[in-house]
Short mmCIF file of C-alpha atoms and ligand atoms in Angstrom, two decimals:
data_model
loop_
_atom_site.label_atom_id
_atom_site.label_comp_id
_atom_site.label_asym_id
_atom_site.label_seq_id
_atom_site.Cartn_x
_atom_site.Cartn_y
_atom_site.Cartn_z
CA MET A 109 142.16 42.17 -0.12
CA GLU A 110 139.76 44.44 1.70
CA LEU A 111 141.35 47.68 2.89
CA PRO A 112 140.60 48.84 6.46
CA LYS A 113 138.08 51.63 6.71
CA VAL A 114 139.17 55.07 7.92
CA CYS A 115 137.35 54.61 11.24
CA ASP A 116 139.24 51.32 11.79
CA ILE A 117 142.56 53.06 11.18
CA ILE A 118 141.70 55.72 13.72
CA PHE A 119 140.70 53.02 16.20
CA ILE A 120 143.95 51.04 15.65
CA GLU A 121 145.99 54.24 15.97
CA PHE A 122 144.18 55.09 19.18
CA THR A 123 144.70 51.70 20.81
CA VAL A 124 148.37 51.41 19.79
CA ARG A 125 149.28 54.91 20.97
CA LYS A 126 147.74 54.50 24.42
CA VAL A 127 148.65 57.31 26.78
CA LYS A 128 151.84 56.43 28.58
CA PRO A 129 151.45 56.71 32.36
CA VAL A 130 153.49 59.46 33.94
CA ASN A 131 155.87 58.19 36.61
CA VAL A 132 156.47 60.76 39.32
CA LEU A 133 158.90 60.52 42.20
CA HIS A 134 158.37 63.05 44.99
CA VAL A 135 161.49 63.84 46.98
CA SER A 136 160.89 65.56 50.27
CA SER A 137 162.20 66.04 53.75
CA GLU A 138 158.73 65.67 55.32
CA CYS A 139 155.64 63.61 54.61
CA TYR A 140 152.65 63.00 56.86
CA PRO A 141 152.19 60.61 58.69
CA PHE A 142 155.85 59.58 58.68
CA VAL A 143 157.40 62.89 59.66
CA LYS A 144 155.78 66.29 60.06
CA VAL A 145 157.06 69.68 61.14
CA GLY A 146 154.76 71.93 59.11
CA GLY A 147 152.52 72.17 56.07
CA LEU A 148 155.13 70.62 53.75
CA ALA A 149 154.38 67.27 55.39
CA ASP A 150 150.64 67.67 54.79
CA VAL A 151 151.20 68.45 51.12
CA VAL A 152 153.59 65.58 50.43
CA GLY A 153 151.34 63.34 52.54
CA SER A 154 148.34 63.98 50.33
CA LEU A 155 149.30 65.18 46.81
CA PRO A 156 150.90 61.83 45.76
CA HIS A 157 147.75 59.94 46.81
CA GLU A 158 145.55 62.32 44.83
CA LEU A 159 147.80 62.11 41.76
CA LYS A 160 147.67 58.36 41.89
CA ARG A 161 143.89 58.44 42.01
CA LEU A 162 143.89 60.24 38.65
CA ARG A 163 144.27 57.96 35.65
CA ASN A 164 147.67 57.16 34.18
CA ALA A 165 149.95 58.17 36.98
CA ASP A 166 152.34 56.08 39.05
CA VAL A 167 153.58 58.07 42.00
CA ARG A 168 156.13 57.27 44.68
CA VAL A 169 157.82 59.18 47.47
CA ILE A 170 161.36 59.16 48.85
CA LEU A 171 162.29 60.58 52.26
CA PRO A 172 165.09 60.50 54.83
CA LEU A 173 164.73 57.69 57.36
CA TYR A 174 164.35 59.82 60.48
CA LYS A 175 164.29 58.36 63.97
CA THR A 176 160.56 59.01 64.31
CA VAL A 177 159.94 56.84 61.23
CA ILE A 178 162.13 54.05 62.62
CA ASP A 179 160.33 54.26 65.98
CA ARG A 180 156.85 54.00 64.45
CA TYR A 181 157.31 51.98 61.26
CA GLY A 182 160.70 50.28 61.75
CA SER A 183 159.34 46.73 61.90
CA GLU A 184 157.37 47.16 58.65
CA LEU A 185 160.26 48.54 56.58
CA GLN A 186 161.97 46.25 54.09
CA GLU A 187 165.53 46.65 52.88
CA LEU A 188 165.90 47.12 49.11
CA ALA A 189 169.61 47.76 48.76
CA ASN A 190 172.64 49.26 50.41
CA PHE A 191 175.80 50.76 49.00
CA LYS A 192 178.40 53.47 49.62
CA ILE A 193 178.80 56.94 48.17
CA ASP A 194 181.41 59.69 48.34
CA LEU A 195 180.55 63.01 49.92
CA GLY A 196 183.27 65.35 48.75
CA THR A 197 186.36 64.24 50.63
CA LYS A 198 184.40 61.80 52.83
CA LYS A 199 184.62 58.40 51.19
CA ASN A 200 182.41 55.34 51.50
CA VAL A 201 179.44 56.82 53.29
CA TYR A 202 176.69 54.26 53.89
CA VAL A 203 173.35 54.50 52.05
CA GLY A 204 170.55 52.06 52.78
CA ILE A 205 167.27 52.06 50.85
CA LYS A 206 164.25 50.86 52.80
CA THR A 207 160.73 50.64 51.52
CA ILE A 208 157.18 50.32 52.76
CA ARG A 209 153.83 50.10 50.96
CA PHE A 210 151.48 52.45 52.75
CA GLN A 211 147.90 53.17 51.70
CA ASN A 212 148.55 51.74 48.26
CA LEU A 213 151.64 53.87 47.63
CA ASP A 214 155.32 52.89 47.64
CA PHE A 215 157.55 54.93 49.92
CA TYR A 216 161.33 54.73 49.91
CA PHE A 217 163.61 55.89 52.71
CA ILE A 218 167.27 56.80 52.68
CA ASP A 219 168.78 55.10 55.69
CA ASN A 220 171.81 56.51 57.46
CA LEU A 221 171.96 56.46 61.26
CA LEU A 222 174.52 59.21 61.58
CA TYR A 223 172.61 61.80 59.55
CA PHE A 224 169.01 60.85 60.31
CA GLY A 225 168.26 57.66 62.22
CA SER A 226 169.96 58.55 65.51
CA ARG A 227 168.80 62.17 65.79
CA GLU A 228 165.81 63.13 67.92
CA GLN A 229 164.76 66.29 66.05
CA VAL A 230 164.14 66.66 62.36
CA TYR A 231 166.03 69.96 61.80
CA ASP A 232 168.29 72.56 63.32
CA TYR A 233 171.63 70.80 63.49
CA GLY A 234 175.01 72.36 62.80
CA ASP A 235 175.61 70.15 59.76
CA GLU A 236 172.40 70.76 57.77
CA ALA A 237 174.34 71.40 54.53
CA GLU A 238 176.11 68.06 54.80
CA ARG A 239 172.99 66.13 55.90
CA PHE A 240 170.86 67.36 53.04
CA ALA A 241 173.68 67.20 50.51
CA TYR A 242 174.02 63.58 51.57
CA PHE A 243 170.28 63.00 51.20
CA GLN A 244 170.14 64.49 47.71
CA LEU A 245 173.20 62.64 46.44
CA ALA A 246 171.92 59.43 48.01
CA VAL A 247 168.56 59.88 46.23
CA CYS A 248 170.27 60.36 42.85
CA GLU A 249 172.50 57.33 43.38
CA SER A 250 169.57 55.23 44.63
CA LEU A 251 167.32 55.73 41.64
CA PRO A 252 168.92 53.10 39.37
CA LYS A 253 168.51 50.61 42.25
CA ILE A 254 164.79 51.23 42.73
CA PRO A 255 162.31 49.34 40.52
CA PHE A 256 160.80 52.57 39.19
CA ILE A 257 161.95 54.89 36.41
CA PRO A 258 160.59 58.37 37.03
CA ASP A 259 159.65 60.64 34.15
CA ILE A 260 159.38 63.47 36.62
CA ILE A 261 161.39 64.03 39.78
CA HIS A 262 159.35 66.46 41.85
CA VAL A 263 161.40 68.02 44.64
CA HIS A 264 160.10 70.12 47.52
CA ASP A 265 161.79 73.09 49.22
CA TRP A 266 165.47 73.76 49.80
CA HIS A 267 166.30 70.38 51.34
CA THR A 268 165.92 68.77 47.91
CA ALA A 269 166.40 71.76 45.57
CA MET A 270 169.92 70.84 44.44
CA ILE A 271 168.58 67.68 42.79
CA PRO A 272 167.52 69.42 39.52
CA LEU A 273 171.09 70.70 39.18
CA LEU A 274 172.55 67.29 40.03
CA VAL A 275 170.28 65.67 37.43
CA LYS A 276 171.47 68.15 34.79
CA ASN A 277 175.16 68.30 35.65
CA LYS A 278 176.22 65.12 37.37
CA TYR A 279 173.72 62.35 36.66
CA GLN A 280 172.66 63.15 33.10
CA ALA A 281 173.87 59.71 31.99
CA THR A 282 171.75 57.77 34.49
CA LEU A 283 168.76 60.04 35.18
CA ARG A 284 166.70 61.15 32.22
CA ALA A 285 163.85 62.61 34.23
CA ARG A 286 162.45 66.13 33.97
CA THR A 287 162.48 68.01 37.27
CA VAL A 288 159.89 70.09 39.09
CA LEU A 289 160.69 72.20 42.15
CA THR A 290 157.90 73.35 44.45
CA ILE A 291 158.68 76.26 46.76
CA HIS A 292 156.59 75.91 49.90
CA ASN A 293 158.23 78.84 51.64
CA LEU A 294 160.75 81.18 50.02
CA ALA A 295 161.96 82.34 53.43
CA TYR A 296 163.87 79.09 53.84
CA GLN A 297 166.52 78.79 51.13
CA GLY A 298 169.26 76.55 52.48
CA ILE A 299 172.05 79.12 52.58
CA PHE A 300 175.51 77.86 53.55
CA PRO A 301 179.18 78.82 53.11
CA LEU A 302 180.18 78.40 49.49
CA SER A 303 182.88 75.94 50.52
CA GLU A 304 180.13 73.37 51.36
CA ALA A 305 179.42 73.04 47.62
CA ARG A 306 182.40 70.71 47.31
CA ILE A 307 180.30 67.96 48.97
CA PHE A 308 178.20 67.74 45.82
CA GLY A 309 181.17 67.22 43.55
CA ILE A 310 180.01 69.91 41.10
CA ASP A 311 182.62 72.63 41.17
CA ASN A 312 182.40 76.24 40.10
CA ASP A 313 178.83 76.17 38.86
CA PRO A 314 177.38 79.68 39.13
CA THR A 315 173.88 78.19 39.44
CA TYR A 316 174.20 77.51 43.15
CA GLU A 317 176.05 80.68 44.15
CA PHE A 318 174.10 83.65 45.42
CA GLU A 319 175.67 86.72 46.97
CA GLY A 320 178.80 84.79 47.92
CA PHE A 321 176.97 81.84 49.50
CA LEU A 322 175.82 78.41 48.48
CA ASN A 323 172.05 78.69 48.03
CA PHE A 324 170.25 75.37 47.49
CA LEU A 325 166.93 76.95 46.52
CA LYS A 326 168.43 79.30 43.98
CA ALA A 327 170.10 76.33 42.27
CA GLY A 328 166.74 74.58 42.07
CA ILE A 329 164.94 77.64 40.73
CA LEU A 330 167.40 77.94 37.87
CA ALA A 331 167.93 74.25 37.13
CA ALA A 332 164.41 72.78 37.43
CA ASP A 333 162.40 72.32 34.25
CA LEU A 334 159.42 73.81 36.06
CA VAL A 335 159.21 75.82 39.29
CA THR A 336 155.94 76.00 41.17
CA THR A 337 154.79 77.57 44.36
CA VAL A 338 151.75 76.87 46.44
CA SER A 339 149.26 79.60 45.55
CA GLU A 340 148.72 81.95 42.66
CA THR A 341 148.89 85.07 44.79
CA TYR A 342 152.17 84.00 46.42
CA ALA A 343 153.56 83.28 42.94
CA ARG A 344 152.87 86.92 42.04
CA GLU A 345 154.03 88.28 45.39
CA ILE A 346 157.46 86.67 45.39
CA LEU A 347 158.35 88.34 42.12
CA THR A 348 158.36 91.63 44.05
CA ASP A 349 161.13 93.10 46.17
CA TYR A 350 158.92 93.09 49.28
CA TYR A 351 158.18 89.34 49.30
CA GLY A 352 161.00 88.00 47.14
CA TYR A 353 163.63 87.38 49.86
CA GLY A 354 166.33 88.49 47.44
CA LEU A 355 165.41 85.83 44.86
CA GLN A 356 162.77 87.89 43.01
CA ARG A 357 165.00 88.47 39.99
CA VAL A 358 166.02 84.83 39.84
CA LEU A 359 162.34 83.85 39.89
CA ARG A 360 161.44 86.45 37.28
CA SER A 361 164.10 85.00 34.99
CA ARG A 362 162.04 81.78 34.78
CA GLY A 363 159.13 83.51 33.05
CA LYS A 364 156.37 81.04 32.20
CA ARG A 365 158.35 78.22 33.78
CA PHE A 366 157.27 79.54 37.19
CA ILE A 367 153.63 79.05 38.19
CA GLY A 368 151.40 78.95 41.27
CA ILE A 369 149.16 75.97 42.06
CA LEU A 370 147.06 76.21 45.20
CA ASN A 371 147.53 73.42 47.73
CA GLY A 372 144.63 71.38 48.96
CA ILE A 373 144.12 69.50 52.20
CA SER A 374 143.38 65.84 52.71
CA TYR A 375 139.62 65.49 53.11
CA ARG A 376 140.24 62.10 54.67
CA ASP A 377 142.63 63.28 57.41
CA PHE A 378 140.65 66.46 58.08
CA ASP A 379 137.03 65.44 58.19
CA PRO A 380 134.96 66.53 61.21
CA GLY A 381 132.34 63.95 60.25
CA ASN A 382 134.82 61.12 60.61
CA ASP A 383 137.80 62.37 62.61
CA LYS A 384 138.96 59.83 65.19
CA LEU A 385 141.01 62.47 67.02
CA ILE A 386 138.00 64.52 68.12
CA LYS A 387 135.40 63.57 70.70
CA CYS A 388 132.26 64.33 68.78
CA ASN A 389 131.94 64.02 65.00
CA TYR A 390 129.75 66.55 63.25
CA THR A 391 128.80 67.92 59.85
CA SER A 392 127.40 71.22 58.60
CA ASP A 393 123.95 69.95 59.63
CA ASN A 394 124.74 69.65 63.33
CA PHE A 395 127.85 71.76 63.83
CA ILE A 396 126.33 73.85 66.65
CA GLU A 397 125.86 70.83 68.86
CA GLY A 398 129.06 69.21 67.56
CA LYS A 399 131.23 72.20 68.35
CA GLN A 400 129.69 72.62 71.80
CA ASN A 401 130.34 68.98 72.65
CA ASN A 402 133.93 69.24 71.45
CA LYS A 403 134.43 72.42 73.47
CA LYS A 404 133.13 70.61 76.54
CA ALA A 405 135.38 67.60 75.90
CA LEU A 406 138.42 69.83 75.41
CA GLN A 407 137.55 71.66 78.61
CA ASP A 408 137.41 68.38 80.57
CA GLN A 409 140.62 67.16 79.00
CA ILE A 410 142.81 70.19 79.61
CA GLY A 411 141.05 71.45 82.73
CA PHE A 412 140.12 74.84 81.34
CA ASP A 413 136.73 76.48 81.51
CA PHE A 414 135.38 77.51 78.07
CA PRO A 415 131.79 78.78 78.43
CA SER A 416 129.85 77.36 75.49
CA ASP A 417 128.22 80.69 74.59
CA LYS A 418 131.45 82.73 74.50
CA PRO A 419 133.59 82.89 71.37
CA LEU A 420 136.74 80.80 71.45
CA ILE A 421 139.57 81.89 69.15
CA GLY A 422 142.06 79.17 68.20
CA PHE A 423 145.68 79.55 67.07
CA VAL A 424 147.62 76.45 65.97
CA SER A 425 150.95 77.26 64.44
CA ARG A 426 154.68 77.34 64.42
CA LEU A 427 155.50 80.24 66.72
CA VAL A 428 157.58 82.34 64.33
CA SER A 429 157.31 85.94 63.19
CA GLN A 430 155.87 84.88 59.79
CA LYS A 431 152.66 83.90 61.56
CA GLY A 432 151.90 87.45 62.70
CA LEU A 433 152.68 86.98 66.38
CA ASP A 434 154.03 90.52 66.62
CA LEU A 435 150.50 91.77 66.04
CA VAL A 436 149.17 89.50 68.77
CA LYS A 437 151.94 90.72 71.05
CA ARG A 438 151.07 94.32 70.36
CA ILE A 439 147.34 94.21 71.01
CA PHE A 440 146.12 91.13 72.86
CA ASP A 441 146.63 92.45 76.40
CA GLU A 442 144.47 95.41 75.50
CA MET A 443 141.88 93.27 73.77
CA LEU A 444 141.62 90.69 76.52
CA ALA A 445 141.08 93.50 79.03
CA SER A 446 138.14 94.90 77.08
CA ASP A 447 136.68 92.22 74.78
CA ASP A 448 134.73 89.15 75.70
CA PHE A 449 136.47 86.14 74.13
CA TYR A 450 138.63 83.15 74.98
CA PHE A 451 141.93 82.27 73.34
CA ILE A 452 143.58 78.87 72.93
CA VAL A 453 147.05 78.48 71.45
CA LEU A 454 149.00 75.40 70.43
CA GLY A 455 152.45 75.77 68.98
CA SER A 456 156.16 75.83 69.45
CA GLY A 457 158.95 77.90 68.02
CA GLU A 458 160.86 81.02 68.90
CA HIS A 459 161.56 81.64 72.57
CA GLU A 460 160.37 85.26 72.38
CA TYR A 461 156.84 84.25 71.30
CA GLN A 462 156.60 81.27 73.62
CA GLU A 463 157.49 83.53 76.56
CA PHE A 464 155.01 86.19 75.49
CA LEU A 465 152.17 83.68 75.11
CA LEU A 466 152.91 82.00 78.43
CA GLY A 467 153.01 85.47 80.00
CA LEU A 468 149.65 86.30 78.42
CA MET A 469 148.21 83.14 79.96
CA GLY A 470 149.70 84.23 83.30
CA ARG A 471 148.02 87.64 83.02
CA PHE A 472 144.66 86.23 81.87
CA PRO A 473 144.57 82.76 83.43
CA ASP A 474 140.78 82.39 83.02
CA ARG A 475 140.69 83.43 79.37
CA VAL A 476 143.90 82.26 77.73
CA CYS A 477 145.16 78.70 77.45
CA VAL A 478 148.59 78.13 75.89
CA LYS A 479 150.08 74.72 75.15
CA ILE A 480 153.66 74.76 73.95
CA GLY A 481 154.57 71.77 71.83
CA TYR A 482 153.52 69.76 68.83
CA ASP A 483 150.34 67.72 69.30
CA GLU A 484 148.37 66.42 66.32
CA LYS A 485 145.39 65.33 68.41
CA LEU A 486 145.10 68.58 70.32
CA ALA A 487 145.39 70.49 67.03
CA HIS A 488 142.34 68.64 65.66
CA GLN A 489 140.47 69.23 68.91
CA ILE A 490 141.16 72.96 68.69
CA TYR A 491 139.95 73.17 65.10
CA ALA A 492 136.80 71.28 66.14
CA SER A 493 135.98 73.30 69.25
CA SER A 494 137.04 76.84 68.37
CA ASP A 495 134.63 79.33 66.80
CA MET A 496 137.30 81.41 65.08
CA PHE A 497 140.83 80.71 63.91
CA LEU A 498 143.40 83.48 63.96
CA MET A 499 146.05 83.58 61.20
CA PRO A 500 147.37 87.14 60.81
CA SER A 501 150.43 86.10 58.79
CA LYS A 502 153.04 88.56 57.60
CA PHE A 503 153.34 86.37 54.52
CA GLU A 504 151.73 83.02 53.78
CA PRO A 505 152.73 80.93 50.75
CA CYS A 506 149.50 78.95 50.90
CA GLY A 507 148.54 78.12 54.46
CA LEU A 508 146.78 74.91 55.25
CA SER A 509 145.57 75.77 58.73
CA GLN A 510 142.93 78.19 57.43
CA MET A 511 141.62 75.50 55.04
CA ILE A 512 141.48 72.99 57.90
CA ALA A 513 139.74 75.60 60.05
CA LEU A 514 137.13 76.17 57.30
CA ARG A 515 136.46 72.46 57.10
CA TYR A 516 135.87 72.31 60.86
CA GLY A 517 133.69 75.43 60.83
CA SER A 518 136.18 77.54 62.77
CA ILE A 519 135.97 80.88 60.99
CA PRO A 520 139.37 82.16 59.82
CA ILE A 521 140.46 85.70 60.67
CA VAL A 522 143.40 86.32 58.37
CA ARG A 523 145.67 88.92 56.93
CA GLU A 524 145.27 89.35 53.18
CA THR A 525 148.46 87.81 51.88
CA GLY A 526 149.47 84.86 49.69
CA GLY A 527 147.24 81.80 49.87
CA LEU A 528 145.08 83.45 52.52
CA ILE A 529 143.80 85.77 49.78
CA ASP A 530 143.10 82.80 47.51
CA THR A 531 141.10 80.88 50.10
CA ILE A 532 139.33 83.34 52.39
CA GLN A 533 136.55 85.60 51.11
CA PRO A 534 135.81 88.28 53.71
CA PHE A 535 132.30 88.36 55.11
CA ASN A 536 130.12 90.90 53.36
CA GLU A 537 127.19 91.86 55.56
CA TYR A 538 125.22 93.42 52.69
CA GLU A 539 125.46 90.57 50.23
CA LEU A 540 125.69 87.88 52.94
CA THR A 541 128.70 86.25 51.34
CA GLY A 542 132.11 85.21 52.57
CA ASN A 543 133.71 82.46 54.63
CA GLY A 544 135.94 84.47 56.96
CA PHE A 545 137.28 87.85 58.03
CA SER A 546 140.36 89.63 56.75
CA PHE A 547 142.43 92.79 56.98
CA THR A 548 144.92 94.23 54.52
CA HIS A 549 147.83 95.88 56.29
CA PHE A 550 150.19 94.22 58.73
CA ASN A 551 148.96 96.42 61.52
CA ALA A 552 147.85 95.41 65.02
CA HIS A 553 144.94 97.85 65.18
CA ASP A 554 143.63 96.73 61.81
CA MET A 555 143.68 93.19 63.15
CA MET A 556 141.95 94.31 66.34
CA HIS A 557 139.13 95.99 64.43
CA VAL A 558 138.54 92.91 62.34
CA ILE A 559 138.55 90.59 65.36
CA ARG A 560 136.05 92.94 67.03
CA TYR A 561 133.90 92.90 63.92
CA ALA A 562 133.96 89.08 63.95
CA LEU A 563 133.04 89.08 67.66
CA THR A 564 130.07 91.33 66.88
CA VAL A 565 128.87 89.15 64.01
CA PHE A 566 129.29 86.08 66.25
CA ARG A 567 126.47 87.43 68.43
CA ILE A 568 124.10 87.59 65.44
CA LYS A 569 123.44 83.88 65.36
CA GLU A 570 121.69 83.66 62.02
CA ALA A 571 124.48 85.48 60.20
CA TRP A 572 127.22 83.57 62.01
CA ASN A 573 125.72 80.17 61.37
CA ALA A 574 125.40 80.99 57.68
CA ILE A 575 129.11 81.89 57.57
CA VAL A 576 129.97 78.56 59.23
CA LYS A 577 127.85 76.69 56.70
CA ARG A 578 129.57 78.46 53.82
CA ALA A 579 132.98 77.76 55.37
CA MET A 580 132.24 74.07 55.80
CA ALA A 581 130.93 73.84 52.23
CA ALA A 582 134.08 75.34 50.67
CA ASP A 583 136.02 72.79 48.63
CA PHE A 584 139.76 72.85 49.13
CA SER A 585 140.31 69.17 48.53
CA TRP A 586 143.25 68.14 46.37
CA VAL A 587 141.33 67.07 43.28
CA GLN A 588 141.60 70.28 41.24
CA SER A 589 145.21 70.98 42.24
CA ALA A 590 146.32 67.42 41.52
CA LYS A 591 144.88 67.75 38.00
CA LYS A 592 146.87 70.94 37.48
CA TYR A 593 150.10 69.25 38.59
CA LYS A 594 149.44 66.32 36.31
CA LYS A 595 148.82 68.58 33.36
CA ALA A 596 152.08 70.41 34.12
CA TYR A 597 153.99 67.09 34.27
CA ARG A 598 152.53 66.02 30.92
CA LEU A 599 153.61 69.25 29.29
CA LEU A 600 157.16 68.60 30.43
CA MET A 601 157.28 65.08 29.05
CA PRO A 602 158.61 64.67 25.54
CA ASN A 603 156.05 63.57 22.87
CA THR A 604 153.20 64.51 25.09
CA LYS A 605 149.82 63.43 23.86
CA LYS A 606 146.66 65.18 24.99
CA GLU A 607 144.82 63.19 27.60
CA LYS A 608 141.37 63.48 29.10
CA GLN A 609 141.56 63.80 32.90
P1 ADP B 831 153.37 76.12 57.89
O1 ADP B 831 153.61 75.06 56.85
O2 ADP B 831 153.94 77.46 57.54
O3 ADP B 831 153.79 75.68 59.26
P2 ADP B 831 150.56 75.71 57.30
O4 ADP B 831 149.34 76.42 57.73
O5 ADP B 831 150.76 75.55 55.84
O6 ADP B 831 151.80 76.39 58.00
O7 ADP B 831 150.53 74.22 57.91
C1 ADP B 831 150.65 74.00 59.27
C2 ADP B 831 150.22 72.59 59.58
O8 ADP B 831 150.88 72.17 60.78
C3 ADP B 831 148.74 72.49 59.86
O9 ADP B 831 148.32 71.16 59.57
C4 ADP B 831 148.68 72.75 61.37
O10 ADP B 831 147.51 72.23 61.97
C5 ADP B 831 149.91 71.98 61.81
N1 ADP B 831 150.52 72.47 63.05
C6 ADP B 831 151.22 73.61 63.24
N2 ADP B 831 151.66 73.69 64.52
C7 ADP B 831 151.23 72.58 65.13
C8 ADP B 831 151.37 72.07 66.48
N3 ADP B 831 152.04 72.73 67.41
N4 ADP B 831 150.79 70.89 66.78
C9 ADP B 831 150.10 70.21 65.82
N5 ADP B 831 149.94 70.61 64.56
C10 ADP B 831 150.50 71.79 64.22
#
C-alpha cells in the first residue's frame, strides 16, 4: 500500500480542522435603526454587520422590544417562543421572543408590554433596576430557545452588564459562552439599592456590590472574560482617579483582560456622497459647492439666514455636562458679540442647558439657531452644511459625532480627551497637517482661543480646503476595529486556531 506523502497529510489535516466560525450574540439596550438614544445605538447598529462581513463569524443581536420598534417594525416581527420567568418574588412574568431578519442579520427582541412595549421613552423610569434585571434574565432564559448557540455573549453598558455574572453563577449549566463587556460610558453604571439584587436570584455575591449599592457595571467588569472600552486613550484614562468614576481600581484589577478598541462609524449610513437625508450629495471633489447647497437648503427648511461665506459652527449632541456645555455657557455670549460666526445646535437633555441655549438664541436671534429634540434627518443636514463641529467634551469615551463630522467635511473643534485624542489631529500650520482643532484643558478661554484660531484659518481658503480634504479622507470605518474584536473573541475561545483575517 502506498503511504500518503507528507504534503498530503498536511492538506488532509488542514481540511479536516477547518476554522470553526465564531458565533457572537450582541446584547444591548439600543441598536440603530431600531432604537437610538446615543452613540451606543450606532455602534451596535454597525459592528455586528462588519463582524459578519469578515470570514467565519455568525453574529446576531438581541434587544428589548421597545414601543418605537413595535410602531415601526411590528408587522414584520415573527414570534419565536413565549414563556414565563420568575423575577425575585414576582412569579410568572411573561417573556416573548420575536425575531426579524434585517439587512442579512437576525435580530431577536424580548417582548414584554409592561416593561418595554407600552412605554413612550426608552429610559428614565422609576423601575430601571427591575426593567433591566428582567431584560437580562429574559435573555439568559431565552438563549436555549433560539436556534443559535453563541460562543461569545457580547454585552454593552450597564443595562446588560449583569449577564456575565449570571452566565457564571446562575446559568453555567445551560450557557457555555465566554462573555465580553464593552463599556461605552463609565459615567453610567446602573447603581441601585442593594436590595434590588434579589430580583436576579443570586444572593450575597460580592461581585455586584460597590460602596453599599448594587452596581451592574462593576459586576460586569469583574465577571466578564474580557472587558473592552471604546478607545485606547479612554481605556488608559479610566484607570485614573480623575476619569475612573470610582471604578478605577476595579478596572485595574482586570490587567490585560481590559483593553481599548476604537469605534468606527457606518460608512453606509454616514456617506455624504449617498446620504438620502441631505439635499445635495457631495464628495471631497465638490464639497465647496455641496456644502453651500446644503446650507441653502437648511436655511430654506428652517427659515434661518446662514450667509454662505460666513462660518457655521454645528453642535449635535445630548445636552449634558459631559459634552462641555459649561464652556459654551461661559464664553459664547462674549464670542457672539465679537466674532463673526453662526451657530446651530440640535439636542435635548438637561433643562439647565436647554434653557441657556434657547436664551442664547433669544439674545442673538440672527446668529444662533437652536432646535431642542432628537431629529436624525436634521442631524445629517447639520453635519452636511456646517463648516465646523464643536465638541468640547469634559470626557469622551470615543465620540462618534466628530468622526461623522470629519466624513461630512465639518471640521471638528474638540477638547483633547478620550477618543477625541485618538481621532482628531490638530491642524499644524507649519507642516500643513491635521484634520481638526483641539485644546487641552477644560477651560472656556482655551476653547475660545482655539475657535478663534479656526475662524482665522477658515478665511485662508487654500489652507481650510486642504483641512477639509484631509478630514474627508480620514478612515474611521469599522473594518479595522471589527478585526480587532474578532481577534479578541478568538483568543477567548477554547482550542483557538490561528486564522487569517
Ligand atoms: P454619545 O453616545 O455620548 O451621545 P456620540 O458622539 O458617541 O455621543 O454619539 C452621538 C450620536 O447621536 C451621533 O450619531 C449624533 O449625531 C447623534 N445625536 C446626538 N444628539 C442627537 C439629536 N438631538 N438628534 C439626532 N441625532 C443626535
